[in-house]
């Protein structure tokens, strides 16, 4: 189903997973209604091995962090076989009648223990979107069926249908329709269709039909709620109407599905209102926003969609409690309604996410103005109980038809713009541009390529020597990753690290680097560099896997390397990311005797205070300070201060980016122990490194096995 493609693509993108799918469950097989990431793979679709069949058995999000360690799945062919499923998260999809149809799922080939409650909620939201799509498809389908000539099977259909022409004359109605009104089928033809409505509704409905006749389509037409029909005996009853029309041999024919709502209490207006309303704020809910988008986009006037997200809302909830959080959301909802035109739809689409649909607004300039006034009004203090709360909000927007023709596309483009706005910090507004889609596509492509790089062993390590400044001797090397790309040649980390670092492969690659670098170091130590030390950069993600300290210990043991021959390099970003967790792991590792170097030291904000708190053994003075030493007084002062600090904390030092003899001599005079930089050598392959330092080796290039 093409209309579900964007749902699975959004799912894959939001969660950074290689595979996402909407599966429909049959009696013994599972079918893909839509999928991304399975291209060219043959997948076992038997129902009894399907994860989704498990997911639909429970009315909630099912998360399997590591299938190989899950009693239900460890021996499942999807886990042990070629598909290699490790992580699975899925949500059941229900029909409006409550029947479980299938599931929306995201899948990864590596375990993931970080799927948060927020992630679950987002996946559930997307599942709702998929359900809407399925339901729309069903409606479309029934419309298509309804377009068949009356003679077919309509006469006996249990659905009440009436056919009429542009002049409102009834051409035919079936038995079911006639009996709703207490008539027999012969009573219908020739009469005005509006005559079967309560007097007070006739003009409005007549006008609506005239409008559709002029436009040649009933798409985008909203039949008002609360219509009343009149029975033959004069009694009124609540009537539901769905209107369609089509042109046949030049003649416009209308077609109404009718429902006597008094005999369908489940469909009463109140129930319908509830099912389209967000209970907390009274705004439209996501499903009804979605329908309004479909309506707006079916017409010709266009519309813009603003997605508004409160920055750091979690903090409000965490610090002031959910009661206050709810109050903030209600007030935010109120303000949104006040600052947008009255024909706009304001909806709450998620926990702290709102959407505003403004029909007829098609320019970025106009939409930006609306977005700014929203962001400004939310920035005003909010009082809840005794608290005065200040929040900011970010907004992404997209306009149709310029940015998108289709509702889901409009939503997903506004979402990309929101993602961009958030990346600029708080309180930002960003409009969709085609480059955002290209960036997103590039990210997706890149993630596919990165998977291949891992499985095909395209990463290699280069080594850059670290030199003792007092006598110029080799102390060790830093291992630096490169990507031997089959088409683009040797790539530097700058070209792929951002994608790798934030994706699901970071820890896999990180531990490969550790293993490969340790193997190389052990080899060089055996080749004569007996005190050789290897520096390995870490990714933040490596700290979040099961037991990183144990992983490090096992690696050392595997290669017969003493702990002091390894130095792990961490940056401030890693350290600040997840304070307590990282701290505990580093302490353990340092306790084993492994060195911990603080990388890029001096570039961050919190470095000084961190030094006291963190178990580090060495500072790596950042290249930016070394570069302008000794010419720049300021940078020279920083270098001296860092060296002083290192002495007082009893830490070792290495200066990065040493390019000139003058820099080397100056650093040596200031008491810096080691240097690393182009003056000594650029990062080189293990082969070149062995040659330069006469460490005879059997030419291993450090390929990822
Ligand atoms: P870094 O850890 O600060 O690594 C030092 C970077 O400075 C390297 O860039 C190196 O080539 C460059 N460099 C060394 N000497 C000089 C010099 O004299 N002048 C100049 N201008 N530059 C010099 P590279 O190899 O491009 O790596 C960039 C960054 O990528 C690294 O910065 C590190 O943060 C990250 N990285 C590289 N390999 C790995 C890895 O295996 N794992 C992780 N987690 N990060 C890595
Ligand atoms: Ca480094
Ligand atoms: Ca560095």
CSV table of C-alpha atoms and ligand atoms in Angstrom, one decimal, residues 461-462 464 478-482 492-494 496-497 501 509-510 512-514 536-540 542 569 571 574 599-600 620 622-623 627 656-659 663 676-679 681-683, ligand 1:
chain,number,residue,atom,x,y,z
A,461,UNK,CA,42.6,2.0,11.3
A,462,UNK,CA,45.3,4.5,10.7
A,464,UNK,CA,49.5,8.5,14.4
A,478,UNK,CA,46.5,6.9,18.5
A,479,UNK,CA,44.3,4.7,16.4
A,480,UNK,CA,42.2,6.8,14.0
A,481,UNK,CA,39.4,5.3,11.9
A,482,UNK,CA,39.1,5.6,8.1
A,492,UNK,CA,38.2,10.7,6.9
A,493,UNK,CA,36.1,10.6,10.0
A,494,UNK,CA,34.6,14.1,9.3
A,496,UNK,CA,31.0,9.8,8.2
A,497,UNK,CA,31.5,10.1,12.0
A,501,UNK,CA,28.1,8.4,16.1
A,509,UNK,CA,32.2,-0.1,15.3
A,510,UNK,CA,33.6,1.3,18.5
A,512,UNK,CA,35.8,-3.3,16.6
A,513,UNK,CA,38.2,-0.3,16.8
A,514,UNK,CA,39.2,-1.3,20.3
A,536,UNK,CA,41.6,4.4,21.3
A,537,UNK,CA,38.8,6.9,20.9
A,538,UNK,CA,35.5,6.0,22.3
A,539,UNK,CA,31.9,6.6,21.2
A,540,UNK,CA,29.3,7.6,23.8
A,542,UNK,CA,29.8,2.2,24.0
A,569,UNK,CA,40.2,8.7,24.9
A,571,UNK,CA,35.7,13.9,25.1
A,574,UNK,CA,30.7,11.8,26.1
A,599,UNK,CA,40.6,14.4,24.6
A,600,UNK,CA,40.4,17.9,23.1
A,620,UNK,CA,45.3,15.9,25.5
A,622,UNK,CA,43.6,20.5,21.9
A,623,UNK,CA,45.2,21.3,18.6
A,627,UNK,CA,48.4,25.9,16.6
A,656,UNK,CA,47.9,17.5,19.8
A,657,UNK,CA,48.5,19.0,16.4
A,658,UNK,CA,52.2,19.8,16.7
A,659,UNK,CA,53.2,21.0,13.3
A,663,UNK,CA,55.8,24.5,18.8
A,676,UNK,CA,51.4,14.2,18.5
A,677,UNK,CA,51.1,15.9,15.1
A,678,UNK,CA,52.2,16.3,11.5
A,679,UNK,CA,55.7,17.3,12.6
A,681,UNK,CA,53.9,12.0,11.2
A,682,UNK,CA,50.5,12.2,9.8
A,683,UNK,CA,48.2,9.3,10.7
B,1,LIG,P1,40.9,13.5,17.6
B,1,LIG,O1,40.7,12.4,18.6
B,1,LIG,O2,41.1,14.9,18.1
B,1,LIG,O3,42.1,13.0,16.6
B,1,LIG,C1,43.1,13.9,16.2
B,1,LIG,C2,42.8,14.4,14.9
B,1,LIG,O4,43.7,15.5,14.6
B,1,LIG,C3,42.9,13.4,13.7
B,1,LIG,O5,42.0,13.7,12.8
B,1,LIG,C4,44.3,13.7,13.2
B,1,LIG,O6,44.5,13.3,11.9
B,1,LIG,C5,44.4,15.2,13.4
B,1,LIG,N1,45.7,15.7,13.5
B,1,LIG,C6,46.8,15.1,14.1
B,1,LIG,N2,47.9,15.8,14.0
B,1,LIG,C7,47.5,16.9,13.4
B,1,LIG,C8,48.3,18.1,13.0
B,1,LIG,O7,49.5,18.3,13.2
B,1,LIG,N3,47.6,19.1,12.3
B,1,LIG,C9,46.3,19.0,12.0
B,1,LIG,N4,45.7,20.0,11.4
B,1,LIG,N5,45.6,17.9,12.4
B,1,LIG,C10,46.2,16.9,13.0
B,1,LIG,P2,41.1,12.6,12.1
B,1,LIG,O8,41.9,11.3,12.0
B,1,LIG,O9,40.4,13.2,11.0
B,1,LIG,O10,40.0,12.3,13.2
B,1,LIG,C11,39.1,13.2,13.6
B,1,LIG,C12,38.3,12.9,14.8
B,1,LIG,O11,37.5,11.7,14.6
B,1,LIG,C13,39.2,12.5,16.0
B,1,LIG,O12,39.6,13.6,16.6
B,1,LIG,C14,38.2,11.7,16.8
B,1,LIG,O13,37.5,12.5,17.6
B,1,LIG,C15,37.4,11.0,15.8
B,1,LIG,N6,37.8,9.6,15.6
B,1,LIG,C16,38.8,9.2,14.8
B,1,LIG,N7,38.9,7.8,14.9
B,1,LIG,C17,38.0,7.4,15.8
B,1,LIG,C18,37.6,6.2,16.4
B,1,LIG,O14,38.2,5.1,16.0
B,1,LIG,N8,36.7,6.1,17.3
B,1,LIG,C19,36.1,7.3,17.7
B,1,LIG,N9,35.1,7.2,18.6
B,1,LIG,N10,36.4,8.5,17.2
B,1,LIG,C20,37.3,8.6,16.3
